[in-house]
Short mmCIF file of N, CA and C in Angstrom, two decimals:
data_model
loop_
_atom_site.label_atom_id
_atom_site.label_comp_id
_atom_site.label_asym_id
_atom_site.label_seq_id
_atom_site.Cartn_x
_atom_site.Cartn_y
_atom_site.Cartn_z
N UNK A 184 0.85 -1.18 0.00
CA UNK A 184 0.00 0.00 0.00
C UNK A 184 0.89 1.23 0.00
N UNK A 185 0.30 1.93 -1.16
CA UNK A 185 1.40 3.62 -0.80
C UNK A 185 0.24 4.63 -0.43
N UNK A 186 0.78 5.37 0.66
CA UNK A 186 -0.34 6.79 0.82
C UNK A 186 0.72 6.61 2.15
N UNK A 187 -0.32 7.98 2.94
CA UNK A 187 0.36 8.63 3.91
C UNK A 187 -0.05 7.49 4.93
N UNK A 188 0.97 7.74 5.89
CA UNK A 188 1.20 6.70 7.26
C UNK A 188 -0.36 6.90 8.07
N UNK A 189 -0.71 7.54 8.27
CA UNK A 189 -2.49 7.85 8.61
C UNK A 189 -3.57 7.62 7.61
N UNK A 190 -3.56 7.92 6.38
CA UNK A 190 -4.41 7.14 5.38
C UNK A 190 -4.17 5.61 5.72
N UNK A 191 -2.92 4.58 5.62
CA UNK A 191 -3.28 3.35 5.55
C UNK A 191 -3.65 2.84 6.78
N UNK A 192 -3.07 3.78 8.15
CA UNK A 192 -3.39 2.86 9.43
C UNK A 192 -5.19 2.95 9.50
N UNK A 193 -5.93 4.33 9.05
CA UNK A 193 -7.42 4.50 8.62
C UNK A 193 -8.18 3.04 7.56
N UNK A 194 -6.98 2.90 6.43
CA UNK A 194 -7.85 2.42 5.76
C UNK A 194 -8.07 0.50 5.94
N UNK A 195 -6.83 -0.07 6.96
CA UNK A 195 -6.77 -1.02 7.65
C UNK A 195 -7.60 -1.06 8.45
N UNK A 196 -8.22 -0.11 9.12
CA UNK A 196 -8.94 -0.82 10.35
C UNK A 196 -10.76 -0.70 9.62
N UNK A 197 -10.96 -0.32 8.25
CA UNK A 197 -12.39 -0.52 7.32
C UNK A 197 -13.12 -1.16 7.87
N UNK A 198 -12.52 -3.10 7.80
CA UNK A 198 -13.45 -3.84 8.15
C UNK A 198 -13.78 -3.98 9.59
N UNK A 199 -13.34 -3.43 10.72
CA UNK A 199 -14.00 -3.26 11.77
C UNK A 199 -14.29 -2.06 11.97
N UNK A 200 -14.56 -0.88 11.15
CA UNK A 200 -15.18 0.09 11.51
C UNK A 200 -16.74 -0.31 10.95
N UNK A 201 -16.64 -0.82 9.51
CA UNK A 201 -17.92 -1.12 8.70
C UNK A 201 -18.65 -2.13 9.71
N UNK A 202 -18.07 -2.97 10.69
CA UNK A 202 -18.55 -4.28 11.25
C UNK A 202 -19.86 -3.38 12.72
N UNK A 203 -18.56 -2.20 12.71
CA UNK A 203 -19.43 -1.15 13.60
C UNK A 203 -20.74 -0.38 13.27
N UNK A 204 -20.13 -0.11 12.61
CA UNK A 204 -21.24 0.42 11.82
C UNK A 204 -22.28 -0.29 11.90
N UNK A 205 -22.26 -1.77 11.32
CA UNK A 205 -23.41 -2.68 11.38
C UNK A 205 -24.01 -3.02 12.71
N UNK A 206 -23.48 -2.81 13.76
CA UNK A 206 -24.05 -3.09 15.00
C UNK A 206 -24.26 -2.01 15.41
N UNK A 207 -24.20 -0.67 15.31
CA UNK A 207 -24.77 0.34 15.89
C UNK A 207 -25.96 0.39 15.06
N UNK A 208 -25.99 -0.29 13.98
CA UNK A 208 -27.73 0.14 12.92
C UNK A 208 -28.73 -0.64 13.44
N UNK A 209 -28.00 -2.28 13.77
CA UNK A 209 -28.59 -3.17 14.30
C UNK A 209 -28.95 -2.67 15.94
N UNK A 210 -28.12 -2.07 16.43
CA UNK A 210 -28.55 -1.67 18.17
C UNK A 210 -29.65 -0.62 17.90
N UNK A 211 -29.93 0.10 16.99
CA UNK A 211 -30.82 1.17 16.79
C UNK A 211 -32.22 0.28 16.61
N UNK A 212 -32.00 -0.29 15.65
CA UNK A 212 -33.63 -1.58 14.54
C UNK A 212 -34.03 -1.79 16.00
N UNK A 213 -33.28 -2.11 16.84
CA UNK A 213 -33.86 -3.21 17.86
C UNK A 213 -34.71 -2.48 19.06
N UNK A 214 -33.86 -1.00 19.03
CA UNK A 214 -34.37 -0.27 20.13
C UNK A 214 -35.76 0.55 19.63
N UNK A 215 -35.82 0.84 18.43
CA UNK A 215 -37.25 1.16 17.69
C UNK A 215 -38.27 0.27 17.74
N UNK A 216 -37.54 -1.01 17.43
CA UNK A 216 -38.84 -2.25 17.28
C UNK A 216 -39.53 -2.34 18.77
N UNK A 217 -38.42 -2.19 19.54
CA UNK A 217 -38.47 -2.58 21.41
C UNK A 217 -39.71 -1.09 21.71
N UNK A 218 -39.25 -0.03 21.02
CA UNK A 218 -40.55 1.32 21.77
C UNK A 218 -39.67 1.88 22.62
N UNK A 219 -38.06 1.73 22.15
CA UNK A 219 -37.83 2.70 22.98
C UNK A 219 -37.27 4.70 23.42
N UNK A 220 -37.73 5.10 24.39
CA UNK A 220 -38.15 6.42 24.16
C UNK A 220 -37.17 7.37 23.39
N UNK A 221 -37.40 8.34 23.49
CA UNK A 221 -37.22 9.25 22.12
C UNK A 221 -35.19 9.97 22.86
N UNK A 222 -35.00 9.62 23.86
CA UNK A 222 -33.36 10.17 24.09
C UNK A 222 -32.63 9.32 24.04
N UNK A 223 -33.14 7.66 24.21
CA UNK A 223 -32.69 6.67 23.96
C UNK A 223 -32.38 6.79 22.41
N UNK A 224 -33.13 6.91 21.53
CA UNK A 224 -33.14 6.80 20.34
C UNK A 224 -32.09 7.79 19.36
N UNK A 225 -32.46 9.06 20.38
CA UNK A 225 -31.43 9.79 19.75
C UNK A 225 -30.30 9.47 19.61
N UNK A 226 -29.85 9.00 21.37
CA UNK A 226 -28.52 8.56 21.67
C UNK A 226 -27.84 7.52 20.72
N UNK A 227 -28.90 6.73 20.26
CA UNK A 227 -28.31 5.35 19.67
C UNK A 227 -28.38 6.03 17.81
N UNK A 228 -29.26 6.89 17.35
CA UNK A 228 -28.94 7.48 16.18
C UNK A 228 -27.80 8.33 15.95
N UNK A 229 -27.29 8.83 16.92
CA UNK A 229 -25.96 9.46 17.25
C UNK A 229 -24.77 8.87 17.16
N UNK A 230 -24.96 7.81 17.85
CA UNK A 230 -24.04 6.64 18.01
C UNK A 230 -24.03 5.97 16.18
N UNK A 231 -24.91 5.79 16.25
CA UNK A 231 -25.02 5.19 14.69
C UNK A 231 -24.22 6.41 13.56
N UNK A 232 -24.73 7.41 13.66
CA UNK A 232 -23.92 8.56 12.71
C UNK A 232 -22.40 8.41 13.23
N UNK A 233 -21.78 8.60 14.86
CA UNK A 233 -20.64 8.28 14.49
C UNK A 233 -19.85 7.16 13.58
N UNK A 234 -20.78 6.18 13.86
CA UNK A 234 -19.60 4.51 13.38
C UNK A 234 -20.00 4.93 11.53
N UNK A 235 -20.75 5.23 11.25
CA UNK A 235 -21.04 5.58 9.96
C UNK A 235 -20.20 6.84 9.30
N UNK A 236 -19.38 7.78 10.06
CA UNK A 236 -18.80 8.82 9.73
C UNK A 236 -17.34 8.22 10.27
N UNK A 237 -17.11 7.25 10.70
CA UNK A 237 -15.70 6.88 10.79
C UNK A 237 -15.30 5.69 10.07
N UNK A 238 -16.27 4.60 9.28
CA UNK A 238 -16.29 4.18 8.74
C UNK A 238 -16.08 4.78 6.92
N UNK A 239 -16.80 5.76 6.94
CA UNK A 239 -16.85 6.36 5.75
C UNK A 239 -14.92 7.41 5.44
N UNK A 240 -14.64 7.92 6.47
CA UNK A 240 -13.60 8.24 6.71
C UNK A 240 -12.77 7.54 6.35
N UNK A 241 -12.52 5.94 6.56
CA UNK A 241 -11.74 4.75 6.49
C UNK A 241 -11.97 4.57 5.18
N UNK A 242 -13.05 4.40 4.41
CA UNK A 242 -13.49 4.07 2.81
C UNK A 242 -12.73 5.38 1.81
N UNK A 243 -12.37 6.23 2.93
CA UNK A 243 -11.75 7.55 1.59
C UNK A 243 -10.48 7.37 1.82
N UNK A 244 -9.77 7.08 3.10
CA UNK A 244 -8.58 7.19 2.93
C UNK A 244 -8.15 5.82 2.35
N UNK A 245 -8.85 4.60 2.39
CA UNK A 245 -8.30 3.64 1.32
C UNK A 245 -8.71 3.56 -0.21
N UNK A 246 -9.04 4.42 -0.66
CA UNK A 246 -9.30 5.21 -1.49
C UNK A 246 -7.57 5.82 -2.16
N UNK A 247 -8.05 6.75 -1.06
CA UNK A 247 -6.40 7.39 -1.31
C UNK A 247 -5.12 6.41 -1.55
N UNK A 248 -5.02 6.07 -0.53
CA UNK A 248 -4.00 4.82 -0.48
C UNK A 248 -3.91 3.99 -1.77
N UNK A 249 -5.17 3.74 -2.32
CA UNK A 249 -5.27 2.80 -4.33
C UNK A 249 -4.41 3.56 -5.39
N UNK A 250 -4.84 4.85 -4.56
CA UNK A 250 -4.27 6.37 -5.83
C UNK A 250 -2.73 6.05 -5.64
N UNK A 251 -2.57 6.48 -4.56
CA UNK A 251 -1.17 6.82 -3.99
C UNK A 251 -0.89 7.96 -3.70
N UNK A 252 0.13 8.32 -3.23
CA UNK A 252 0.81 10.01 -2.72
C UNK A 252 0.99 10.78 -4.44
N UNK A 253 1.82 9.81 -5.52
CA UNK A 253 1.99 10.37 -6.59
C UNK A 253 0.55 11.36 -7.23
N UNK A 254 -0.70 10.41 -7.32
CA UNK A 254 -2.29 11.25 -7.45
C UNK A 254 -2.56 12.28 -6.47
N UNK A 255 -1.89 13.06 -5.93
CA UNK A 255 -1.70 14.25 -5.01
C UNK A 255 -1.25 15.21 -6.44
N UNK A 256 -0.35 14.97 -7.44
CA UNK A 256 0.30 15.70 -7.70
C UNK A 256 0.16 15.63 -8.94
N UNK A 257 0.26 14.84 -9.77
CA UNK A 257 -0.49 14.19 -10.95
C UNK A 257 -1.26 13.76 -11.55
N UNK A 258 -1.86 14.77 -12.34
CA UNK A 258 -3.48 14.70 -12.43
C UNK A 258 -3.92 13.37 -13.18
N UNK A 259 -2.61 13.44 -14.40
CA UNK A 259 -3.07 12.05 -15.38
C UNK A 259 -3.09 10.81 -14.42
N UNK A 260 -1.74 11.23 -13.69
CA UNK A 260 -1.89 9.83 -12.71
C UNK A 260 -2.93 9.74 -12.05
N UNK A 261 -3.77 10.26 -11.70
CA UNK A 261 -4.88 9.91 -10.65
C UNK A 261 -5.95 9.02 -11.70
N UNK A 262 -6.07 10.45 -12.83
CA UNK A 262 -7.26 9.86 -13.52
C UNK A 262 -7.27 8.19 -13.81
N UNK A 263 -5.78 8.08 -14.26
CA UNK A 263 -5.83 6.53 -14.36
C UNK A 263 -5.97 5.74 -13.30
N UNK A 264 -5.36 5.61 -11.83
CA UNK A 264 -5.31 4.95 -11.24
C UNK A 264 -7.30 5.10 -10.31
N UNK A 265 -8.14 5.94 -10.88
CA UNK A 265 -9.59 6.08 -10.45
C UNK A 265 -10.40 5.04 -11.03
N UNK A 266 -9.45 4.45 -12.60
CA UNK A 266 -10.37 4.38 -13.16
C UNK A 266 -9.97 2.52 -13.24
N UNK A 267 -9.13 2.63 -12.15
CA UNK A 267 -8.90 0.98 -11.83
C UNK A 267 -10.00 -0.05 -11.11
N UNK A 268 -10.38 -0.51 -11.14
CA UNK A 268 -11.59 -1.50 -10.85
C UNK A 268 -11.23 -1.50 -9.20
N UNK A 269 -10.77 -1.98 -8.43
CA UNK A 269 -10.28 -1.75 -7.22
C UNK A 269 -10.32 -0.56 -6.59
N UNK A 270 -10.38 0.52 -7.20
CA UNK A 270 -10.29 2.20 -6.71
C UNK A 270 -11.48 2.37 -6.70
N UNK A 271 -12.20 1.98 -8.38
CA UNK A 271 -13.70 2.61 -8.54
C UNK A 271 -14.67 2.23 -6.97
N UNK A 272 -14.03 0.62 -6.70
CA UNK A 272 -14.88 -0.64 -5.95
C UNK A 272 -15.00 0.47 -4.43
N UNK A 273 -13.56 1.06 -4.23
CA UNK A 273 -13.26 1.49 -2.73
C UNK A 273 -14.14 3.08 -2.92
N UNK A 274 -14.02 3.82 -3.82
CA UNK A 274 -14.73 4.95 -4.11
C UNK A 274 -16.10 4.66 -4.34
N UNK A 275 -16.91 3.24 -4.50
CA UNK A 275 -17.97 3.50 -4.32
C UNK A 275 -18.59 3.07 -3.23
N UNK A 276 -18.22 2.28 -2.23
CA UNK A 276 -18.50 2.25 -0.88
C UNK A 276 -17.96 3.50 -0.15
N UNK A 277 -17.39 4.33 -0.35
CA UNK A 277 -16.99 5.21 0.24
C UNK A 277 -18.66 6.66 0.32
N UNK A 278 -18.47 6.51 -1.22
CA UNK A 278 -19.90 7.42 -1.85
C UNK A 278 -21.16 6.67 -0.92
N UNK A 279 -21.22 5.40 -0.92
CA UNK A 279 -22.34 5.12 -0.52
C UNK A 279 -22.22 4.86 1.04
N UNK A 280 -21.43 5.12 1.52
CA UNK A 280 -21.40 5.48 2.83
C UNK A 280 -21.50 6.90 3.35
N UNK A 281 -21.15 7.54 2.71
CA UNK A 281 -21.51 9.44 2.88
C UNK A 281 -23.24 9.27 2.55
N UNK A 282 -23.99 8.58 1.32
CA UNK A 282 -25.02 8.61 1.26
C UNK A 282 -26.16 8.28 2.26
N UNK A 283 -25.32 7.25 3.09
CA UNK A 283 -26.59 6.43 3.93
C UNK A 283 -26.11 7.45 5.45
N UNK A 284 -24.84 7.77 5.72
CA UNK A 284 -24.86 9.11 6.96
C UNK A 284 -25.32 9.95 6.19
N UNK A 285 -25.93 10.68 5.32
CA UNK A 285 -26.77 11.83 5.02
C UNK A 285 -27.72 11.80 5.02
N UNK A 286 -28.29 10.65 4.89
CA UNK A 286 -29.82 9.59 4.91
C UNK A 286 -30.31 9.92 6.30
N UNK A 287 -29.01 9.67 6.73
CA UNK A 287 -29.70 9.30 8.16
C UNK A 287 -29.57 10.51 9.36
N UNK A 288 -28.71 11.62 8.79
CA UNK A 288 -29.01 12.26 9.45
C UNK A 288 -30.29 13.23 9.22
N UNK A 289 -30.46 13.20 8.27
CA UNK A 289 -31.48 14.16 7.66
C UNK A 289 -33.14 13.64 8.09
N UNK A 290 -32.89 11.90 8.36
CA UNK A 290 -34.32 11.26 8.39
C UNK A 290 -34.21 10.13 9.94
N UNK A 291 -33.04 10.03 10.18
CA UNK A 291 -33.25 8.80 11.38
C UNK A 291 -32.44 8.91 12.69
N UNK A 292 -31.85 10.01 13.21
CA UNK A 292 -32.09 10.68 14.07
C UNK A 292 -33.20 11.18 15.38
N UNK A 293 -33.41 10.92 16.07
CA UNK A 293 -35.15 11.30 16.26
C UNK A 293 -34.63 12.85 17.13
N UNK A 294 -35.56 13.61 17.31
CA UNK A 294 -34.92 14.93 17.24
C UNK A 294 -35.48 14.89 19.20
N UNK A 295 -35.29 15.79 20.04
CA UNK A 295 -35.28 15.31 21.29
C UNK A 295 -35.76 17.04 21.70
N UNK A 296 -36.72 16.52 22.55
CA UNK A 296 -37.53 18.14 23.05
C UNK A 296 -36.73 18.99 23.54
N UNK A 297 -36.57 19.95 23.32
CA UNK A 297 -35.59 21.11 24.06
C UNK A 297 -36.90 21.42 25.44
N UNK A 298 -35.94 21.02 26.53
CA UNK A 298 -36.14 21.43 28.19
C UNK A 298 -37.00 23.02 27.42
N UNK A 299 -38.15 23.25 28.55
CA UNK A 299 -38.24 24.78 28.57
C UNK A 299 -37.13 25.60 29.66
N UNK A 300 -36.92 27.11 29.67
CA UNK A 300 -35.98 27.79 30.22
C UNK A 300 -36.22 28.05 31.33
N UNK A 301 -35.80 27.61 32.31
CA UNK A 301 -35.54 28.24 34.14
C UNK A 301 -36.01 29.94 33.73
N UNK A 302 -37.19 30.15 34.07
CA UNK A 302 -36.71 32.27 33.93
C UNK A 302 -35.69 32.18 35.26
#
């Protein structure tokens, strides 16, 4: 793997961020199906947006890492090395991981009453 020393240690740990990911969606399904209340829910939609925004994080920098440091600097080089079956594969779980945290913040979140104010 070539990229920066923080892109690959990111893009190594993917499959247990994605594994996270899947159990914070699954800890959410369960706590909706269960009825449970609305700060619970938040908490665990919160929780779910993180593993989904550090997961997705991990999908770009191994991304990067396919390119290499040289696609920093070289445009032809990038274009080619994007258009490698392996890059496209990591750039489109990457896309569709930004898609489903935008999904979800926009729609599965549950939004939580703001306290009224002490006068």
């Amino acid at each position: 793997m070539r990229g920066t020393p923080r892109d690959v240690e990111q893009a190594e740990r993917l499959p247990e961020l994605l594994e996270a990911a899947r159990g914070a969606e699954e800890e959410l399904a369960r706590a909706r199906g269960a009825g449970a209340d609305v700060a619970q829910l938040h908490r665990l939609g919160v929780a779910y947006d993180a593993a989904l925004t550090d997961a997705m994080r991990a999908a770009y920098a191994r991304q990067r890492v396919l390119v290499g440091v040289r696609g920093y600097e070289d445009r032809i080089y990038r274009r080619r090395r994007l258009a490698r079956p392996e890059v496209r594969e990591a750039t489109e779980l990457a896309e569709r991981l930004l898609t489903l945290r935008e999904r979800h913040r926009l729609h599965g979140i549950e939004r939580v009453p703001r306290s009224p104010v002490a006068a």
